[in-house]
Amino acid sequence: DHQTKRLIADAGYKLNTVLPEGEILYLKTTANLSTGGTAIDVLDSVHPDNVHIAERAIQILGLDIGGVDIVAPDITSPISENGGGIVELNAAPGFRMHLQPIKGLARNVAEPVIDMLFPPGSSCTIPIIAVTGTNGKTTTTRLLNHIMKFVGHTVGMCTTEGVYIKNRLVYKGDMTGPNSHKMVLTDPTVDMAVLECARGGLLRAGLGFKHCDVGVVTNVSADHLGLNYIDDLDKMARVKGVIPEVVKPDGYAILNADDEHVADMADNTKGNVIFFSLEGKYNPVIKEHLKAGGRTVIFEDGEFCIMKGKWKYPLVEAKEVPITFDGKAIFNVANVLAAIGAAIGMGVKNENITAALTTFFPSFAQTPGRLTMMDMGNFKVLVDFAHNVAGYEGLAEFVKSLNPGKTIATLCLPGDRRMEDFEEVARIAAVTYDGVIVFEGYERGQEKGCISSTLQKYLIKH
């Protein structure tokens, strides 16, 4: 290189010169290891004044970690007295010379760096909220994203619509599996993860994390039965039960006390348990949990309430929470209960939970395709992602509560559902709506036209 050629020329030699016996010619004037320098550990002999000067230089630059290059005749005496000086400051110093010196003691300089970044006893992961269940996962996930964003977190969220960072869609698709979760968990801008965990991802590839701080199970009902050897609710509950099983010992499992399959999951979690219930304090699971001093979230007399023992705190009325439609959307009331429990588990203050709930709307901006209502003037359009029997039952009850005039429904069901599911969904639609339009979508192995013709057959039957 240029430096080598210059030093050879300065000595009066050429590249092909053979040095006289005993003569040494240094081809580099720098001490870097990459240019042939030698690393010798001198930590124990550095003069305290030089240590102070080096630390001050790094602190003045505002660095937590830095490398200080000093040229001096003697490192054991102050450079302020021996003519030495600092020649370079590095924001990203090398570790190799300290870890593997040619001479002297090896120093594990990486350890104090890691201890500074992650003090002993502190968490080395961002907080994770994991949400699973048959219905209500996406709405609960989106509501929790809103609550955590409301209290100042930079949230990474995975749902069936995609991956969101800071409420912005960064990857579109059904992103409820472990690979999607890793996209959020490896994003350096995110300080809170809210992850929807669907059955398919759990069965195919497991989890994208080892533990979570809060695990939510909304419910377990007949959906996807007959797939992947999961043919009854007990087996489905074992799949969903993975989430409370990985809750940290100091974390919280948020469980539906009205669903016995979900309530039983309390026996398999190492974390604390917060039950939620539409039935309220009369639910036997809630009664026992309160008697034991546990916390619960209930819906009573049109209010969302937090209870512990005999203490009850009315949080907010349903009429003030837009996604409940004045409490008529019972399934969203249940989703709100689950979200409140999770927010409590994350340490969110009651007043902040209330404020967040009252600013979350059933809109395409906040809950696209989840009970989204559009006023078209002389009629209204309601869009919802009901895709199983329980979902269609809940939607039918909500529509009836609105006391509408004429109702027309567009109807579809994923092609991998059982034939009895097709018939039951068609029956619900036939007795609820004045007219039904069937359409194709989510064929999942079915031939084109099969879904609509099957639904049509059962609609005519009922």
CSV table of C-alpha atoms in Angstrom, one decimal:
chain,number,residue,atom,x,y,z
A,1,ASP,CA,0.0,0.0,0.0
A,2,HIS,CA,1.0,3.7,-0.1
A,3,GLN,CA,2.4,3.7,3.4
A,4,THR,CA,4.6,0.7,2.8
A,5,LYS,CA,6.0,2.2,-0.4
A,6,ARG,CA,6.6,5.5,1.3
A,7,LEU,CA,8.6,4.0,4.2
A,8,ILE,CA,10.7,1.9,1.8
A,9,ALA,CA,11.5,4.9,-0.4
A,10,ASP,CA,12.2,7.1,2.7
A,11,ALA,CA,14.8,4.5,3.7
A,12,GLY,CA,16.4,4.7,0.3
A,13,TYR,CA,15.3,1.2,-0.8
A,14,LYS,CA,13.1,-0.3,-3.4
A,15,LEU,CA,10.4,-3.1,-3.2
A,16,ASN,CA,13.0,-5.7,-4.5
A,17,THR,CA,15.7,-4.6,-2.1
A,18,VAL,CA,17.2,-7.2,0.2
A,19,LEU,CA,18.1,-5.7,3.5
A,20,PRO,CA,21.6,-6.0,5.0
A,21,GLU,CA,22.0,-8.7,7.6
A,22,GLY,CA,20.7,-7.5,11.0
A,23,GLU,CA,18.8,-4.4,9.7
A,24,ILE,CA,15.1,-4.0,10.5
A,25,LEU,CA,12.8,-1.8,8.4
A,26,TYR,CA,9.3,-1.2,9.8
A,27,LEU,CA,6.7,-1.1,7.0
A,28,LYS,CA,3.9,0.5,9.1
A,29,THR,CA,3.9,3.4,11.5
A,30,THR,CA,0.5,2.5,13.0
A,31,ALA,CA,-0.1,0.0,15.9
A,32,ASN,CA,-3.3,-1.5,14.6
A,33,LEU,CA,-3.7,-5.2,14.8
A,34,SER,CA,-4.9,-5.2,11.2
A,35,THR,CA,-1.5,-3.8,10.1
A,36,GLY,CA,0.7,-6.1,12.1
A,37,GLY,CA,0.5,-4.4,15.5
A,38,THR,CA,1.0,-6.4,18.7
A,39,ALA,CA,-1.5,-6.4,21.6
A,40,ILE,CA,0.0,-6.3,25.1
A,41,ASP,CA,-2.3,-6.0,28.1
A,42,VAL,CA,-1.2,-3.1,30.3
A,43,LEU,CA,-4.4,-2.5,32.3
A,44,ASP,CA,-2.9,-3.0,35.7
A,45,SER,CA,0.0,-0.6,35.0
A,46,VAL,CA,-1.9,2.4,33.4
A,47,HIS,CA,-1.4,5.5,35.5
A,48,PRO,CA,-4.7,6.7,37.2
A,49,ASP,CA,-4.3,10.1,35.6
A,50,ASN,CA,-4.3,8.6,32.2
A,51,VAL,CA,-7.5,6.6,33.1
A,52,HIS,CA,-9.2,9.8,34.2
A,53,ILE,CA,-8.1,11.6,31.0
A,54,ALA,CA,-9.5,8.8,28.8
A,55,GLU,CA,-12.8,8.6,30.6
A,56,ARG,CA,-13.2,12.4,30.4
A,57,ALA,CA,-12.6,12.3,26.7
A,58,ILE,CA,-15.3,9.7,26.1
A,59,GLN,CA,-17.8,11.4,28.5
A,60,ILE,CA,-17.3,14.8,26.8
A,61,LEU,CA,-18.5,13.2,23.5
A,62,GLY,CA,-21.5,11.7,25.3
A,63,LEU,CA,-20.6,8.1,24.6
A,64,ASP,CA,-21.3,5.2,26.9
A,65,ILE,CA,-18.6,3.1,25.4
A,66,GLY,CA,-15.5,4.3,23.5
A,67,GLY,CA,-12.0,3.5,22.6
A,68,VAL,CA,-9.1,6.0,23.3
A,69,ASP,CA,-5.9,5.7,21.3
A,70,ILE,CA,-2.9,7.2,23.2
A,71,VAL,CA,0.6,7.7,21.9
A,72,ALA,CA,3.1,8.1,24.8
A,73,PRO,CA,6.6,7.1,25.7
A,74,ASP,CA,5.4,5.6,28.9
A,75,ILE,CA,1.8,4.6,29.9
A,76,THR,CA,2.7,4.3,33.6
A,77,SER,CA,3.3,8.0,34.0
A,78,PRO,CA,0.8,10.9,33.3
A,79,ILE,CA,0.7,11.8,29.6
A,80,SER,CA,0.3,15.4,30.7
A,81,GLU,CA,3.8,15.2,31.9
A,82,ASN,CA,5.7,12.9,29.5
A,83,GLY,CA,4.6,14.5,26.2
A,84,GLY,CA,2.1,11.8,25.3
A,85,GLY,CA,-1.4,12.6,24.0
A,86,ILE,CA,-4.7,11.2,22.6
A,87,VAL,CA,-4.6,10.7,18.8
A,88,GLU,CA,-8.0,9.1,18.2
A,89,LEU,CA,-11.4,8.4,19.9
A,90,ASN,CA,-13.5,5.5,18.6
A,91,ALA,CA,-17.3,5.2,19.1
A,92,ALA,CA,-17.0,1.5,18.1
A,93,PRO,CA,-13.8,0.1,19.6
A,94,GLY,CA,-12.5,-3.4,18.8
A,95,PHE,CA,-12.6,-6.1,21.5
A,96,ARG,CA,-10.2,-8.6,20.0
A,97,MET,CA,-7.0,-7.0,21.3
A,98,HIS,CA,-8.4,-7.2,24.8
A,99,LEU,CA,-9.9,-10.7,24.5
A,100,GLN,CA,-6.8,-12.2,22.9
A,101,PRO,CA,-3.6,-10.2,23.7
A,102,ILE,CA,-0.2,-11.5,22.5
A,103,LYS,CA,1.1,-10.9,25.9
A,104,GLY,CA,-0.5,-10.4,29.3
A,105,LEU,CA,-3.9,-11.2,30.8
A,106,ALA,CA,-7.0,-11.6,28.6
A,107,ARG,CA,-9.8,-9.2,29.6
A,108,ASN,CA,-13.5,-10.0,29.0
A,109,VAL,CA,-14.4,-6.5,28.0
A,110,ALA,CA,-17.8,-7.7,26.6
A,111,GLU,CA,-19.2,-8.6,30.0
A,112,PRO,CA,-19.4,-5.0,31.5
A,113,VAL,CA,-20.9,-3.8,28.2
A,114,ILE,CA,-23.6,-6.4,28.4
A,115,ASP,CA,-24.1,-5.6,32.1
A,116,MET,CA,-24.6,-2.0,31.2
A,117,LEU,CA,-27.1,-2.7,28.5
A,118,PHE,CA,-28.9,-5.3,30.5
A,119,PRO,CA,-28.3,-4.8,34.3
A,120,PRO,CA,-28.3,-8.1,36.3
A,121,GLY,CA,-31.9,-9.0,37.1
A,122,SER,CA,-33.5,-6.9,34.4
A,123,SER,CA,-35.4,-8.3,31.4
A,124,CYS,CA,-33.5,-8.8,28.2
A,125,THR,CA,-36.8,-8.8,26.1
A,126,ILE,CA,-39.5,-6.3,25.5
A,127,PRO,CA,-42.9,-6.9,27.1
A,128,ILE,CA,-45.0,-9.4,25.1
A,129,ILE,CA,-48.8,-9.7,25.2
A,130,ALA,CA,-50.0,-12.9,23.4
A,131,VAL,CA,-53.7,-13.2,22.4
A,132,THR,CA,-55.4,-16.5,21.3
A,133,GLY,CA,-58.9,-18.0,21.3
A,134,THR,CA,-61.5,-19.0,18.7
A,135,ASN,CA,-63.2,-15.7,18.3
A,136,GLY,CA,-62.3,-12.1,19.3
A,137,LYS,CA,-58.5,-12.4,18.9
A,138,THR,CA,-58.0,-9.7,16.3
A,139,THR,CA,-60.3,-7.2,18.0
A,140,THR,CA,-58.7,-7.8,21.4
A,141,THR,CA,-55.3,-7.5,19.9
A,142,ARG,CA,-56.1,-4.2,18.2
A,143,LEU,CA,-57.7,-2.8,21.3
A,144,LEU,CA,-54.6,-3.7,23.3
A,145,ASN,CA,-52.4,-2.1,20.7
A,146,HIS,CA,-54.5,1.0,21.1
A,147,ILE,CA,-54.2,1.0,24.9
A,148,MET,CA,-50.5,0.4,24.9
A,149,LYS,CA,-49.9,3.1,22.3
A,150,PHE,CA,-52.2,5.4,24.4
A,151,VAL,CA,-49.8,5.1,27.4
A,152,GLY,CA,-46.7,5.9,25.3
A,153,HIS,CA,-45.4,2.6,24.0
A,154,THR,CA,-44.0,2.0,20.5
A,155,VAL,CA,-46.1,-1.1,19.7
A,156,GLY,CA,-45.4,-3.9,17.2
A,157,MET,CA,-48.6,-5.8,16.4
A,158,CYS,CA,-49.3,-9.0,14.5
A,159,THR,CA,-52.9,-9.7,13.4
A,160,THR,CA,-54.7,-11.6,10.6
A,161,GLU,CA,-54.4,-8.4,8.5
A,162,GLY,CA,-50.7,-8.0,8.8
A,163,VAL,CA,-47.7,-6.7,10.8
A,164,TYR,CA,-48.1,-3.2,12.2
A,165,ILE,CA,-45.3,-1.0,13.6
A,166,LYS,CA,-46.5,2.2,15.2
A,167,ASN,CA,-50.0,1.6,13.8
A,168,ARG,CA,-48.6,1.5,10.2
A,169,LEU,CA,-49.0,-1.6,8.1
A,170,VAL,CA,-45.6,-2.8,7.2
A,171,TYR,CA,-46.4,-6.3,5.9
A,172,LYS,CA,-49.8,-7.4,4.6
A,173,GLY,CA,-51.3,-10.9,5.1
A,174,ASP,CA,-52.3,-13.3,7.8
A,175,MET,CA,-49.4,-12.7,10.2
A,176,THR,CA,-50.4,-14.7,13.3
A,177,GLY,CA,-47.6,-17.3,13.3
A,178,PRO,CA,-44.1,-17.4,14.8
A,179,ASN,CA,-42.2,-16.0,11.8
A,180,SER,CA,-44.4,-12.9,11.8
A,181,HIS,CA,-43.9,-12.5,15.6
A,182,LYS,CA,-40.2,-12.5,15.1
A,183,MET,CA,-40.5,-9.6,12.7
A,184,VAL,CA,-41.9,-7.6,15.6
A,185,LEU,CA,-39.6,-9.0,18.2
A,186,THR,CA,-36.4,-8.2,16.2
A,187,ASP,CA,-37.5,-4.6,15.3
A,188,PRO,CA,-35.2,-2.2,17.3
A,189,THR,CA,-37.9,0.5,17.2
A,190,VAL,CA,-40.5,-1.5,19.1
A,191,ASP,CA,-40.7,-1.5,22.9
A,192,MET,CA,-44.0,-3.5,23.3
A,193,ALA,CA,-45.3,-6.5,21.3
A,194,VAL,CA,-49.0,-7.4,21.0
A,195,LEU,CA,-49.2,-10.7,19.1
A,196,GLU,CA,-52.3,-12.5,17.9
A,197,CYS,CA,-51.6,-16.3,18.0
A,198,ALA,CA,-53.8,-18.4,15.8
A,199,ARG,CA,-54.3,-22.2,15.9
A,200,GLY,CA,-52.7,-22.8,12.6
A,201,GLY,CA,-49.4,-21.2,13.5
A,202,LEU,CA,-49.3,-22.9,16.9
A,203,LEU,CA,-49.8,-26.3,15.3
A,204,ARG,CA,-47.4,-25.8,12.3
A,205,ALA,CA,-44.5,-24.0,13.9
A,206,GLY,CA,-45.1,-23.3,17.6
A,207,LEU,CA,-44.3,-20.0,19.2
A,208,GLY,CA,-42.0,-17.2,18.1
A,209,PHE,CA,-41.1,-16.4,21.7
A,210,LYS,CA,-40.2,-18.5,24.8
A,211,HIS,CA,-42.3,-16.6,27.4
A,212,CYS,CA,-44.8,-13.8,27.4
A,213,ASP,CA,-45.7,-11.3,30.1
A,214,VAL,CA,-49.4,-11.5,29.5
A,215,GLY,CA,-51.3,-14.3,27.8
A,216,VAL,CA,-55.0,-13.9,26.8
A,217,VAL,CA,-57.4,-16.7,25.9
A,218,THR,CA,-60.8,-15.2,24.7
A,219,ASN,CA,-62.8,-18.5,24.3
A,220,VAL,CA,-62.7,-22.0,22.7
A,221,SER,CA,-65.5,-23.0,20.4
A,222,ALA,CA,-66.1,-25.3,17.4
A,223,ASP,CA,-64.0,-23.9,14.6
A,224,HIS,CA,-61.3,-25.6,12.5
A,225,LEU,CA,-62.4,-29.0,14.0
A,226,GLY,CA,-61.3,-32.0,11.9
A,227,LEU,CA,-58.1,-30.3,10.8
A,228,ASN,CA,-54.6,-31.3,11.9
A,229,TYR,CA,-56.1,-34.1,14.0
A,230,ILE,CA,-57.9,-31.6,16.2
A,231,ASP,CA,-61.4,-33.1,16.2
A,232,ASP,CA,-63.0,-32.0,19.5
A,233,LEU,CA,-63.0,-29.0,21.9
A,234,ASP,CA,-60.8,-30.7,24.4
A,235,LYS,CA,-58.0,-31.0,21.9
A,236,MET,CA,-58.5,-27.5,20.6
A,237,ALA,CA,-58.3,-26.2,24.2
A,238,ARG,CA,-54.9,-27.9,24.6
A,239,VAL,CA,-53.7,-26.0,21.5
A,240,LYS,CA,-54.9,-22.7,22.8
A,241,GLY,CA,-53.7,-23.5,26.3
A,242,VAL,CA,-50.1,-23.2,25.1
A,243,ILE,CA,-50.3,-19.4,25.6
A,244,PRO,CA,-51.1,-19.4,29.4
A,245,GLU,CA,-48.5,-22.2,29.8
A,246,VAL,CA,-45.7,-19.9,28.7
A,247,VAL,CA,-46.7,-16.9,30.8
A,248,LYS,CA,-43.8,-15.8,33.1
A,249,PRO,CA,-44.2,-16.5,36.8
A,250,ASP,CA,-44.6,-12.8,37.5
A,251,GLY,CA,-46.9,-12.4,34.5
A,252,TYR,CA,-50.6,-12.7,34.0
A,253,ALA,CA,-52.9,-15.2,32.3
A,254,ILE,CA,-56.2,-13.5,31.3
A,255,LEU,CA,-58.9,-16.2,31.1
A,256,ASN,CA,-62.6,-16.4,30.3
A,257,ALA,CA,-64.4,-17.6,33.3
A,258,ASP,CA,-67.6,-18.2,31.3
A,259,ASP,CA,-65.8,-20.8,29.1
A,260,GLU,CA,-65.0,-24.0,31.1
A,261,HIS,CA,-62.3,-25.0,28.7
A,262,VAL,CA,-60.6,-21.7,29.2
A,263,ALA,CA,-61.2,-21.4,32.9
A,264,ASP,CA,-59.5,-24.8,33.4
A,265,MET,CA,-56.3,-23.4,31.9
A,266,ALA,CA,-55.6,-21.6,35.2
A,267,ASP,CA,-54.3,-25.0,36.5
A,268,ASN,CA,-51.5,-25.0,33.9
A,269,THR,CA,-50.1,-21.5,34.1
A,270,LYS,CA,-47.1,-20.4,36.3
A,271,GLY,CA,-48.3,-16.8,36.2
A,272,ASN,CA,-51.0,-15.0,38.1
A,273,VAL,CA,-54.6,-15.3,36.8
A,274,ILE,CA,-57.1,-12.6,36.1
A,275,PHE,CA,-60.5,-14.0,35.1
A,276,PHE,CA,-63.1,-12.0,33.1
A,277,SER,CA,-66.8,-12.7,32.8
A,278,LEU,CA,-70.0,-11.5,31.3
A,279,GLU,CA,-71.9,-13.4,33.9
A,280,GLY,CA,-70.2,-11.3,36.6
A,281,LYS,CA,-69.8,-12.1,40.3
A,282,TYR,CA,-72.4,-14.9,40.1
A,283,ASN,CA,-70.2,-17.0,38.0
A,284,PRO,CA,-68.9,-19.8,40.3
A,285,VAL,CA,-65.3,-19.5,38.9
A,286,ILE,CA,-65.4,-15.7,39.7
A,287,LYS,CA,-66.8,-16.4,43.1
A,288,GLU,CA,-64.0,-18.8,44.1
A,289,HIS,CA,-61.3,-16.5,42.6
A,290,LEU,CA,-62.6,-13.5,44.5
A,291,LYS,CA,-62.8,-15.6,47.7
A,292,ALA,CA,-59.1,-16.5,47.2
A,293,GLY,CA,-58.2,-12.8,46.8
A,294,GLY,CA,-57.7,-12.9,43.0
A,295,ARG,CA,-58.5,-10.1,40.6
A,296,THR,CA,-61.4,-10.3,38.1
A,297,VAL,CA,-62.9,-8.1,35.4
A,298,ILE,CA,-66.7,-8.3,35.1
A,299,PHE,CA,-69.6,-6.7,33.3
A,300,GLU,CA,-72.4,-5.7,35.6
A,301,ASP,CA,-75.4,-3.4,35.2
A,302,GLY,CA,-73.9,-2.0,32.0
A,303,GLU,CA,-70.5,-1.2,33.5
A,304,PHE,CA,-67.1,-2.7,33.2
A,305,CYS,CA,-65.8,-3.3,36.7
A,306,ILE,CA,-62.6,-4.5,38.3
A,307,MET,CA,-63.0,-6.7,41.4
A,308,LYS,CA,-60.7,-8.0,44.1
A,309,GLY,CA,-62.1,-9.7,47.1
A,310,LYS,CA,-65.1,-7.5,48.2
A,311,TRP,CA,-63.6,-4.4,46.6
A,312,LYS,CA,-65.2,-3.3,43.3
A,313,TYR,CA,-64.0,-0.5,41.0
A,314,PRO,CA,-66.5,0.7,38.3
A,315,LEU,CA,-64.2,1.5,35.4
A,316,VAL,CA,-66.4,2.7,32.6
A,317,GLU,CA,-70.0,2.3,31.3
A,318,ALA,CA,-70.5,0.3,28.1
A,319,LYS,CA,-72.3,3.2,26.4
A,320,GLU,CA,-69.0,5.2,26.6
A,321,VAL,CA,-67.1,2.4,24.8
A,322,PRO,CA,-67.8,2.7,21.1
A,323,ILE,CA,-67.1,-0.8,20.0
A,324,THR,CA,-69.7,-2.2,22.3
A,325,PHE,CA,-72.6,-0.3,20.6
A,326,ASP,CA,-74.1,0.6,23.9
A,327,GLY,CA,-73.5,-2.9,25.2
A,328,LYS,CA,-75.5,-4.5,22.4
A,329,ALA,CA,-72.5,-6.2,20.8
A,330,ILE,CA,-72.0,-8.8,23.5
A,331,PHE,CA,-69.0,-10.4,21.9
A,332,ASN,CA,-67.2,-7.1,21.9
A,333,VAL,CA,-68.2,-6.6,25.5
A,334,ALA,CA,-66.3,-9.8,26.2
A,335,ASN,CA,-63.3,-8.6,24.1
A,336,VAL,CA,-63.2,-5.4,26.1
A,337,LEU,CA,-63.2,-7.4,29.3
A,338,ALA,CA,-60.3,-9.4,28.1
A,339,ALA,CA,-58.4,-6.3,27.0
A,340,ILE,CA,-59.0,-4.7,30.4
A,341,GLY,CA,-57.6,-7.7,32.2
A,342,ALA,CA,-54.5,-7.7,30.0
A,343,ALA,CA,-53.9,-3.9,30.5
A,344,ILE,CA,-54.2,-4.5,34.3
A,345,GLY,CA,-51.6,-7.2,33.9
A,346,MET,CA,-49.3,-4.8,32.1
A,347,GLY,CA,-49.6,-2.3,34.9
A,348,VAL,CA,-51.7,0.3,33.0
A,349,LYS,CA,-53.5,2.8,35.3
A,350,ASN,CA,-57.3,2.6,35.5
A,351,GLU,CA,-57.8,6.1,34.3
A,352,ASN,CA,-55.6,5.4,31.2
A,353,ILE,CA,-57.5,2.2,30.4
A,354,THR,CA,-60.8,4.2,30.6
A,355,ALA,CA,-59.5,6.9,28.3
A,356,ALA,CA,-58.2,4.4,25.8
A,357,LEU,CA,-61.4,2.4,25.7
A,358,THR,CA,-63.5,5.5,25.0
A,359,THR,CA,-61.3,6.5,22.0
A,360,PHE,CA,-61.4,3.1,20.2
A,361,PHE,CA,-64.0,3.1,17.4
A,362,PRO,CA,-65.5,0.4,15.2
A,363,SER,CA,-64.0,2.0,12.1
A,364,PHE,CA,-61.9,0.9,9.1
A,365,ALA,CA,-59.0,2.8,10.6
A,366,GLN,CA,-59.0,1.0,14.0
A,367,THR,CA,-61.0,-2.2,13.5
A,368,PRO,CA,-61.3,-2.9,9.7
A,369,GLY,CA,-63.8,-5.6,9.0
A,370,ARG,CA,-64.6,-6.2,12.7
A,371,LEU,CA,-68.2,-5.0,13.2
A,372,THR,CA,-67.5,-1.9,11.1
A,373,MET,CA,-70.7,0.1,10.4
A,374,MET,CA,-71.1,2.5,7.5
A,375,ASP,CA,-74.1,4.9,7.1
A,376,MET,CA,-75.0,5.1,3.4
A,377,GLY,CA,-77.9,7.5,3.9
A,378,ASN,CA,-81.2,5.5,3.6
A,379,PHE,CA,-79.5,2.3,4.7
A,380,LYS,CA,-76.5,1.0,6.7
A,381,VAL,CA,-73.8,-1.5,5.8
A,382,LEU,CA,-72.3,-3.7,8.5
A,383,VAL,CA,-69.0,-5.5,7.7
A,384,ASP,CA,-67.8,-8.3,10.0
A,385,PHE,CA,-65.3,-11.2,9.6
A,386,ALA,CA,-67.6,-13.8,11.2
A,387,HIS,CA,-66.3,-17.1,9.9
A,388,ASN,CA,-67.6,-19.8,12.2
A,389,VAL,CA,-70.8,-20.8,13.9
A,390,ALA,CA,-70.2,-18.9,17.1
A,391,GLY,CA,-69.3,-15.8,15.2
A,392,TYR,CA,-72.4,-15.9,13.1
A,393,GLU,CA,-74.5,-16.5,16.2
A,394,GLY,CA,-73.1,-13.5,17.9
A,395,LEU,CA,-73.5,-11.4,14.8
A,396,ALA,CA,-77.1,-12.5,14.4
A,397,GLU,CA,-77.9,-11.5,18.0
A,398,PHE,CA,-76.3,-8.1,17.5
A,399,VAL,CA,-78.3,-7.4,14.3
A,400,LYS,CA,-81.5,-8.3,16.0
A,401,SER,CA,-80.7,-5.9,18.9
A,402,LEU,CA,-80.5,-3.0,16.4
A,403,ASN,CA,-84.2,-3.6,15.5
A,404,PRO,CA,-83.5,-3.0,11.8
A,405,GLY,CA,-86.1,-2.9,9.0
A,406,LYS,CA,-85.3,-5.2,6.1
A,407,THR,CA,-81.9,-7.0,6.4
A,408,ILE,CA,-79.9,-8.5,3.6
A,409,ALA,CA,-76.7,-10.5,4.3
A,410,THR,CA,-73.8,-11.6,2.2
A,411,LEU,CA,-72.6,-15.0,3.3
A,412,CYS,CA,-69.5,-17.0,3.0
A,413,LEU,CA,-67.6,-19.6,5.0
A,414,PRO,CA,-64.0,-21.0,4.5
A,415,GLY,CA,-63.9,-24.2,2.5
A,416,ASP,CA,-62.1,-26.2,5.2
A,417,ARG,CA,-65.1,-26.1,7.6
A,418,ARG,CA,-67.1,-29.2,8.4
A,419,MET,CA,-70.4,-29.9,6.5
A,420,GLU,CA,-72.4,-29.5,9.8
A,421,ASP,CA,-70.8,-26.0,10.2
A,422,PHE,CA,-72.0,-25.0,6.7
A,423,GLU,CA,-75.5,-26.2,7.6
A,424,GLU,CA,-75.6,-24.4,10.9
A,425,VAL,CA,-74.3,-21.1,9.5
A,426,ALA,CA,-76.9,-21.3,6.7
A,427,ARG,CA,-79.7,-22.0,9.3
A,428,ILE,CA,-78.7,-19.0,11.4
A,429,ALA,CA,-78.7,-16.8,8.3
A,430,ALA,CA,-82.0,-18.2,7.1
A,431,VAL,CA,-83.9,-17.4,10.3
A,432,THR,CA,-82.2,-14.0,10.9
A,433,TYR,CA,-82.1,-12.1,7.6
A,434,ASP,CA,-84.8,-11.3,5.0
A,435,GLY,CA,-82.5,-12.1,2.1
A,436,VAL,CA,-79.1,-13.8,1.8
A,437,ILE,CA,-76.5,-13.5,-1.0
A,438,VAL,CA,-73.8,-16.2,-1.0
A,439,PHE,CA,-70.4,-15.7,-2.5
A,440,GLU,CA,-67.1,-17.5,-2.9
A,441,GLY,CA,-63.9,-16.9,-0.8
A,442,TYR,CA,-61.3,-18.7,1.2
A,443,GLU,CA,-61.8,-21.9,-0.9
A,444,ARG,CA,-59.0,-23.8,0.9
A,445,GLY,CA,-59.1,-26.9,-1.2
A,446,GLN,CA,-62.7,-26.7,-2.4
A,447,GLU,CA,-63.5,-26.5,-6.1
A,448,LYS,CA,-64.8,-23.1,-7.4
A,449,GLY,CA,-68.5,-22.8,-6.8
A,450,CYS,CA,-68.7,-25.5,-4.1
A,451,ILE,CA,-68.9,-23.1,-1.1
A,452,SER,CA,-71.7,-21.0,-2.5
A,453,SER,CA,-73.7,-24.1,-3.8
A,454,THR,CA,-73.4,-25.8,-0.4
A,455,LEU,CA,-74.6,-22.7,1.5
A,456,GLN,CA,-77.4,-22.2,-1.0
A,457,LYS,CA,-78.6,-25.8,-0.5
A,458,TYR,CA,-78.8,-25.4,3.2
A,459,LEU,CA,-80.4,-22.0,3.0
A,460,ILE,CA,-83.2,-23.5,0.9
A,461,LYS,CA,-83.5,-26.3,3.4
A,462,HIS,CA,-84.1,-24.0,6.3
